[in-house]
Amino acid sequence: MRSDHGGTTVSLLHVAREAGVSRATASLVLRNSPLVAPATREKVQAAMLSLGYIYNRGAANLRQNRTGTIGLVLSNIANPFFSTLTAGIEDVNDIQEIVSFIADSGESTERQSRQIQRLREHNIDGLIICPSIGSDASLIADLDRLGLPFVQVLREIPGAQRDYVTVDYAAGIDVALTHLKRTGRKRVVYVGNMDTHSAALARVQGFREACARLDLTNVAVIDGTRDSCYDERRLDSLLNSPEPPEAAICYNDIMALALMNQLRRRGIRVGGRDEGGFAVIGMDDLAAAAAAFPALTTIATKPRLVGSAAARLLQKRMARPTRRPERQVIAPELVIRESS
């Protein structure tokens, strides 16, 4: 691309002359070619800055039949988890010189469908999507109809058999429950169940299976909502029972922090190894978890790593549209803090 600089038109040839290199070498610098020596690259970049040259990436992409953009459709961008996931995607995009168009479905399948159509109208090269609650096989059919390479992240449409990046939620919960057993807690409640998507189902199923394997008492599974609330009255009832729970595994950190507040209101101490300390474990390892009082033990699901893996997988799909679908599962990590 050429730009106005002092009333004159600046071309790549002007840049090459200013840097004392050939136009071909200047072009290689624009394309980040490894064939260019670092010193030469620096001279060309300095000349671009001095002359005010701006690369016409749109024209270059048009020649390559691509736009250098992808779509990112998330289910709830208000959740800090998704901002960290987006940062991981952008880590990869920055290296590949790709720009993301970000949209929020707000857990609405209708809104999700509209956003995908609009993104396709902007000629995005591919899509990363966390399917909204209620998404089914029609979503996959729509993406196929639009001819859009895509990767599912965190949630998977049942039976889709497409590129997918997720977290091993069950393994994380198993490790967390093993830790609780070591600290002497045997009666555990799961807080925040939602039979609404694959990630939620994997959590609660993992909880039930781990309780059975470790011979822990599954006191109850308490329902949650898509806005990270849970049935506080149900938990109050359990806490008032003859054999109340001694610990809780929560769907996410947001619910876990709310649970700790509820326990404090009742005068129940959170954490500590001695008798009477209620253990709370969250999931995701948001920044607020470490800053809480007491600091929240949590299952780190590594959203930045999930995002970067999804972005790389989408690059592979766009480069080879007919390759076999790939499933990547990120291993979580238990971060032990004062709450357990």
Coordinates of N, CA and C in Angstrom, one line a residue, residues 152-301:
Q152 N -14.2 -26.0 17.3 CA -15.0 -25.9 18.5 C -14.1 -25.8 19.7
V153 N -14.4 -24.9 20.7 CA -13.5 -24.8 21.8 C -14.4 -24.9 23.1
L154 N -13.9 -25.7 24.0 CA -14.5 -26.0 25.3 C -15.8 -26.8 25.3
R155 N -16.7 -26.5 24.3 CA -17.9 -27.2 24.2 C -18.0 -27.9 22.8
E156 N -18.6 -29.0 22.8 CA -18.6 -29.8 21.5 C -20.1 -30.2 21.2
I157 N -20.5 -30.0 20.0 CA -21.8 -30.5 19.5 C -21.7 -32.0 19.5
P158 N -22.6 -32.7 20.2 CA -22.6 -34.2 20.2 C -22.6 -34.8 18.8
G159 N -21.7 -35.7 18.6 CA -21.6 -36.4 17.3 C -21.0 -35.6 16.2
A160 N -20.4 -34.4 16.5 CA -19.9 -33.6 15.4 C -18.7 -34.1 14.7
Q161 N -17.8 -34.7 15.5 CA -16.5 -35.2 14.9 C -15.8 -34.2 14.1
R162 N -15.6 -33.0 14.7 CA -14.8 -32.0 14.0 C -13.7 -31.5 14.9
D163 N -12.9 -30.6 14.5 CA -11.8 -30.1 15.3 C -12.3 -29.5 16.6
Y164 N -11.6 -29.8 17.7 CA -12.1 -29.5 19.0 C -11.0 -29.4 20.0
V165 N -11.0 -28.3 20.8 CA -10.1 -28.2 21.9 C -10.8 -28.0 23.2
T166 N -10.5 -28.9 24.2 CA -11.2 -28.8 25.4 C -10.2 -29.0 26.6
V167 N -10.8 -29.2 27.8 CA -10.0 -29.4 29.0 C -10.4 -30.7 29.6
D168 N -9.5 -31.5 30.2 CA -9.9 -32.7 30.9 C -10.5 -32.4 32.2
Y169 N -11.7 -31.9 32.2 CA -12.3 -31.5 33.5 C -12.4 -32.7 34.5
A170 N -12.7 -33.9 34.1 CA -12.8 -35.0 35.0 C -11.5 -35.3 35.7
A171 N -10.4 -35.2 35.0 CA -9.1 -35.4 35.6 C -8.8 -34.4 36.6
G172 N -9.2 -33.1 36.3 CA -8.9 -32.1 37.3 C -9.7 -32.3 38.6
I173 N -11.0 -32.7 38.4 CA -11.8 -32.9 39.6 C -11.3 -34.1 40.4
D174 N -10.9 -35.1 39.7 CA -10.3 -36.3 40.4 C -9.1 -35.9 41.3
V175 N -8.3 -35.1 40.8 CA -7.1 -34.6 41.5 C -7.6 -33.8 42.7
A176 N -8.6 -33.0 42.5 CA -9.1 -32.1 43.6 C -9.7 -32.9 44.7
L177 N -10.5 -33.9 44.4 CA -11.1 -34.8 45.4 C -10.1 -35.6 46.1
T178 N -9.0 -36.1 45.4 CA -8.0 -36.8 46.0 C -7.3 -35.9 47.1
H179 N -7.1 -34.6 46.8 CA -6.5 -33.7 47.7 C -7.5 -33.5 49.0
L180 N -8.8 -33.4 48.7 CA -9.7 -33.3 49.8 C -9.6 -34.5 50.8
K181 N -9.5 -35.7 50.2 CA -9.5 -36.9 51.0 C -8.2 -36.9 51.8
R182 N -7.1 -36.5 51.3 CA -5.9 -36.4 52.1 C -6.0 -35.5 53.2
T183 N -6.8 -34.4 53.1 CA -7.0 -33.5 54.2 C -8.1 -33.9 55.2
G184 N -8.6 -35.1 55.0 CA -9.6 -35.6 55.9 C -11.1 -35.3 55.6
R185 N -11.3 -34.6 54.5 CA -12.7 -34.4 54.2 C -13.3 -35.5 53.4
K186 N -14.5 -36.0 53.8 CA -15.1 -37.2 53.2 C -16.4 -36.9 52.6
R187 N -17.1 -35.8 53.1 CA -18.5 -35.5 52.6 C -18.4 -34.3 51.7
V188 N -18.6 -34.5 50.4 CA -18.4 -33.4 49.5 C -19.7 -33.1 48.7
V189 N -19.9 -31.8 48.4 CA -21.0 -31.4 47.6 C -20.5 -30.8 46.3
Y190 N -21.1 -31.0 45.2 CA -20.8 -30.3 43.9 C -21.8 -29.2 43.7
V191 N -21.2 -28.0 43.5 CA -22.0 -26.8 43.3 C -22.0 -26.2 41.9
G192 N -23.1 -26.1 41.3 CA -23.2 -25.5 40.0 C -23.5 -26.4 38.8
N193 N -24.2 -27.5 39.0 CA -24.5 -28.4 37.9 C -25.4 -27.7 36.9
M194 N -25.1 -28.0 35.6 CA -25.9 -27.5 34.5 C -25.9 -28.6 33.4
D195 N -27.0 -29.2 33.2 CA -27.0 -30.3 32.1 C -27.3 -29.6 30.8
T196 N -26.4 -28.7 30.4 CA -26.7 -27.8 29.2 C -25.7 -28.0 28.1
H197 N -24.5 -28.4 28.4 CA -23.5 -28.5 27.3 C -22.4 -29.5 27.7
S198 N -21.5 -29.8 26.8 CA -20.6 -30.9 27.1 C -19.6 -30.6 28.2
A199 N -19.2 -29.4 28.3 CA -18.2 -29.0 29.4 C -18.9 -29.2 30.8
A200 N -20.2 -28.8 30.9 CA -20.9 -28.9 32.2 C -21.1 -30.4 32.5
L201 N -21.5 -31.2 31.5 CA -21.7 -32.6 31.7 C -20.4 -33.3 32.1
A202 N -19.3 -33.0 31.5 CA -18.0 -33.6 31.8 C -17.6 -33.3 33.3
R203 N -17.9 -32.1 33.8 CA -17.6 -31.8 35.2 C -18.4 -32.7 36.2
V204 N -19.7 -32.7 36.0 CA -20.5 -33.4 37.0 C -20.3 -34.9 36.9
Q205 N -20.1 -35.4 35.7 CA -19.8 -36.8 35.6 C -18.5 -37.2 36.2
G206 N -17.5 -36.3 36.0 CA -16.2 -36.5 36.6 C -16.3 -36.5 38.1
F207 N -17.1 -35.6 38.7 CA -17.3 -35.6 40.1 C -17.9 -36.9 40.7
R208 N -18.9 -37.3 40.0 CA -19.6 -38.6 40.5 C -18.7 -39.8 40.4
E209 N -17.9 -39.9 39.3 CA -17.1 -41.0 39.2 C -15.9 -41.0 40.1
A210 N -15.3 -39.8 40.4 CA -14.2 -39.7 41.3 C -14.6 -39.9 42.8
C211 N -15.8 -39.5 43.1 CA -16.4 -39.8 44.5 C -16.5 -41.3 44.7
A212 N -17.0 -42.0 43.7 CA -17.1 -43.4 43.8 C -15.8 -44.1 43.9
R213 N -14.8 -43.7 43.1 CA -13.5 -44.3 43.1 C -12.8 -44.1 44.4
L214 N -12.9 -42.9 45.0 CA -12.2 -42.5 46.2 C -13.0 -42.9 47.4
D215 N -14.1 -43.5 47.3 CA -15.0 -43.8 48.4 C -15.3 -42.6 49.3
L216 N -15.7 -41.5 48.6 CA -16.1 -40.3 49.3 C -17.6 -40.2 49.2
T217 N -18.2 -39.5 50.1 CA -19.7 -39.4 50.1 C -20.1 -38.2 49.2
N218 N -20.8 -38.5 48.2 CA -21.4 -37.5 47.3 C -22.6 -37.0 48.0
V219 N -22.5 -35.9 48.8 CA -23.6 -35.4 49.6 C -24.7 -35.0 48.7
A220 N -24.4 -34.2 47.6 CA -25.5 -33.7 46.7 C -24.8 -33.0 45.5
V221 N -25.6 -32.9 44.5 CA -25.2 -32.1 43.3 C -26.2 -30.9 43.3
I222 N -25.7 -29.7 43.5 CA -26.6 -28.5 43.5 C -26.6 -27.8 42.2
D223 N -27.7 -27.5 41.7 CA -27.9 -26.8 40.4 C -27.3 -25.4 40.4
G224 N -26.8 -25.1 39.2 CA -26.4 -23.7 39.0 C -27.1 -23.1 37.8
T225 N -26.7 -21.9 37.4 CA -27.3 -21.2 36.3 C -26.2 -20.7 35.4
R226 N -26.6 -20.3 34.2 CA -25.6 -19.9 33.2 C -25.0 -18.6 33.6
D227 N -25.5 -17.8 34.5 CA -24.9 -16.6 35.0 C -24.1 -16.8 36.3
S228 N -23.7 -18.0 36.5 CA -22.8 -18.4 37.6 C -23.4 -18.2 39.0
C229 N -24.7 -18.4 39.1 CA -25.4 -18.5 40.4 C -25.7 -19.9 40.7
Y230 N -26.1 -20.2 41.9 CA -26.4 -21.5 42.3 C -27.5 -21.5 43.4
D231 N -28.1 -22.6 43.7 CA -29.2 -22.7 44.6 C -28.7 -22.6 46.1
E232 N -28.7 -21.4 46.6 CA -28.1 -21.1 47.9 C -29.0 -21.8 49.0
R233 N -30.3 -21.8 48.8 CA -31.2 -22.3 49.8 C -31.0 -23.8 49.9
R234 N -30.7 -24.5 48.8 CA -30.4 -25.9 48.8 C -29.2 -26.2 49.7
L235 N -28.2 -25.4 49.5 CA -26.9 -25.5 50.2 C -27.2 -25.2 51.7
D236 N -27.9 -24.2 52.0 CA -28.3 -23.9 53.4 C -28.9 -25.1 54.1
S237 N -29.8 -25.8 53.4 CA -30.5 -27.0 53.9 C -29.5 -28.1 54.2
L238 N -28.6 -28.3 53.3 CA -27.5 -29.3 53.5 C -26.7 -29.0 54.7
L239 N -26.3 -27.7 54.8 CA -25.4 -27.3 56.0 C -26.1 -27.5 57.3
N240 N -27.5 -27.4 57.3 CA -28.3 -27.6 58.5 C -28.6 -29.1 58.8
S241 N -28.2 -30.0 58.0 CA -28.5 -31.4 58.1 C -27.6 -32.0 59.2
P242 N -28.0 -33.2 59.7 CA -27.1 -33.9 60.7 C -25.7 -34.2 60.2
E243 N -25.5 -34.5 58.9 CA -24.2 -34.8 58.4 C -23.9 -33.9 57.2
P244 N -23.6 -32.6 57.6 CA -23.4 -31.6 56.5 C -22.1 -31.9 55.7
P245 N -22.1 -31.3 54.5 CA -20.8 -31.5 53.7 C -19.7 -30.8 54.4
E246 N -18.5 -31.3 54.1 CA -17.2 -30.7 54.7 C -16.4 -30.0 53.6
A247 N -16.9 -30.1 52.4 CA -16.1 -29.5 51.3 C -17.0 -29.3 50.1
A248 N -16.6 -28.5 49.2 CA -17.4 -28.3 47.9 C -16.4 -28.1 46.8
I249 N -16.8 -28.7 45.7 CA -16.2 -28.5 44.4 C -17.2 -27.7 43.6
C250 N -16.7 -26.6 43.0 CA -17.6 -25.7 42.3 C -17.4 -25.7 40.8
Y251 N -18.4 -25.4 40.1 CA -18.4 -25.4 38.6 C -17.3 -24.4 38.1
N252 N -17.2 -23.3 38.7 CA -16.1 -22.3 38.4 C -15.8 -21.5 39.6
D253 N -14.8 -20.6 39.4 CA -14.3 -19.8 40.5 C -15.3 -18.8 41.0
I254 N -16.1 -18.3 40.0 CA -17.1 -17.3 40.4 C -18.1 -17.9 41.4
M255 N -18.6 -19.1 41.2 CA -19.5 -19.7 42.1 C -18.7 -20.0 43.4
A256 N -17.5 -20.4 43.3 CA -16.7 -20.7 44.6 C -16.6 -19.5 45.4
L257 N -16.3 -18.4 44.9 CA -16.2 -17.1 45.6 C -17.5 -16.7 46.3
A258 N -18.6 -16.9 45.5 CA -19.9 -16.7 46.1 C -20.2 -17.6 47.3
L259 N -19.8 -18.9 47.1 CA -20.0 -19.9 48.1 C -19.2 -19.5 49.4
M260 N -18.0 -19.0 49.3 CA -17.2 -18.7 50.4 C -17.9 -17.5 51.2
N261 N -18.5 -16.6 50.5 CA -19.3 -15.5 51.1 C -20.5 -16.1 51.9
Q262 N -21.2 -17.0 51.3 CA -22.3 -17.6 52.0 C -21.9 -18.3 53.3
L263 N -20.8 -19.0 53.2 CA -20.3 -19.7 54.4 C -19.9 -18.7 55.5
R264 N -19.3 -17.6 55.1 CA -18.9 -16.6 56.1 C -20.1 -16.0 56.7
R265 N -21.2 -15.8 55.9 CA -22.4 -15.2 56.5 C -23.0 -16.2 57.6
R266 N -22.8 -17.4 57.4 CA -23.3 -18.4 58.4 C -22.3 -18.6 59.5
G267 N -21.2 -18.0 59.5 CA -20.2 -18.2 60.5 C -19.4 -19.4 60.4
I268 N -19.3 -20.0 59.2 CA -18.5 -21.2 58.9 C -17.2 -20.8 58.4
R269 N -16.1 -21.2 59.0 CA -14.8 -20.9 58.6 C -14.4 -21.6 57.4
V270 N -13.8 -20.9 56.4 CA -13.4 -21.6 55.2 C -11.9 -21.9 55.3
G271 N -11.5 -23.1 54.9 CA -10.1 -23.5 54.9 C -9.6 -24.0 56.2
G272 N -8.3 -24.2 56.3 CA -7.7 -24.7 57.5 C -7.7 -26.2 57.6
R273 N -6.8 -26.9 58.2 CA -6.7 -28.3 58.3 C -7.4 -28.9 59.5
D274 N -7.6 -28.0 60.5 CA -8.2 -28.5 61.8 C -9.7 -28.7 61.6
E275 N -10.3 -29.4 62.6 CA -11.7 -29.7 62.5 C -12.6 -28.4 62.4
G276 N -13.5 -28.5 61.5 CA -14.5 -27.4 61.4 C -14.2 -26.5 60.2
G277 N -13.1 -26.6 59.6 CA -12.8 -25.8 58.4 C -13.4 -26.4 57.1
F278 N -14.3 -25.6 56.5 CA -15.0 -26.1 55.3 C -14.0 -25.8 54.1
A279 N -13.8 -26.8 53.3 CA -12.9 -26.6 52.1 C -13.7 -26.3 50.9
V280 N -13.2 -25.3 50.1 CA -13.8 -24.8 48.9 C -12.8 -24.9 47.8
I281 N -13.2 -25.5 46.7 CA -12.3 -25.6 45.5 C -13.1 -25.1 44.3
G282 N -12.5 -24.2 43.5 CA -13.2 -23.6 42.3 C -12.6 -24.3 41.1
M283 N -12.8 -23.6 39.9 CA -12.3 -24.1 38.7 C -12.1 -22.9 37.8
D284 N -10.9 -22.9 37.1 CA -10.5 -22.0 36.1 C -9.2 -21.2 36.5
D285 N -9.0 -20.9 37.8 CA -7.9 -20.1 38.3 C -7.9 -18.7 37.7
L286 N -9.1 -18.0 37.9 CA -9.1 -16.6 37.5 C -8.3 -15.8 38.5
A287 N -7.9 -14.6 38.0 CA -7.1 -13.7 38.9 C -7.7 -13.5 40.2
A288 N -9.0 -13.4 40.3 CA -9.7 -13.2 41.6 C -9.5 -14.3 42.6
A289 N -9.2 -15.5 42.1 CA -9.0 -16.6 43.0 C -7.8 -16.4 44.0
A290 N -6.7 -16.0 43.4 CA -5.5 -15.8 44.3 C -5.7 -14.6 45.2
A291 N -6.5 -13.6 44.7 CA -6.7 -12.4 45.5 C -7.8 -12.5 46.6
A292 N -8.5 -13.6 46.6 CA -9.6 -13.8 47.6 C -9.0 -14.0 49.0
F293 N -9.9 -13.9 50.0 CA -9.5 -14.2 51.4 C -10.5 -15.1 52.0
P294 N -10.1 -16.3 52.3 CA -8.8 -16.9 52.0 C -8.6 -17.1 50.5
A295 N -7.3 -17.2 50.1 CA -7.1 -17.5 48.7 C -7.7 -18.8 48.3
L296 N -8.3 -18.8 47.1 CA -9.1 -19.9 46.7 C -8.3 -21.0 46.0
T297 N -8.4 -22.2 46.5 CA -7.8 -23.4 45.8 C -8.7 -23.6 44.5
T298 N -8.1 -23.9 43.4 CA -8.8 -24.0 42.2 C -8.2 -25.0 41.2
I299 N -8.9 -25.5 40.3 CA -8.5 -26.3 39.2 C -8.2 -25.4 38.0
A300 N -6.9 -25.2 37.7 CA -6.5 -24.3 36.7 C -6.8 -25.0 35.3
T301 N -7.7 -24.4 34.5 CA -8.0 -25.0 33.2 C -7.3 -24.3 32.1

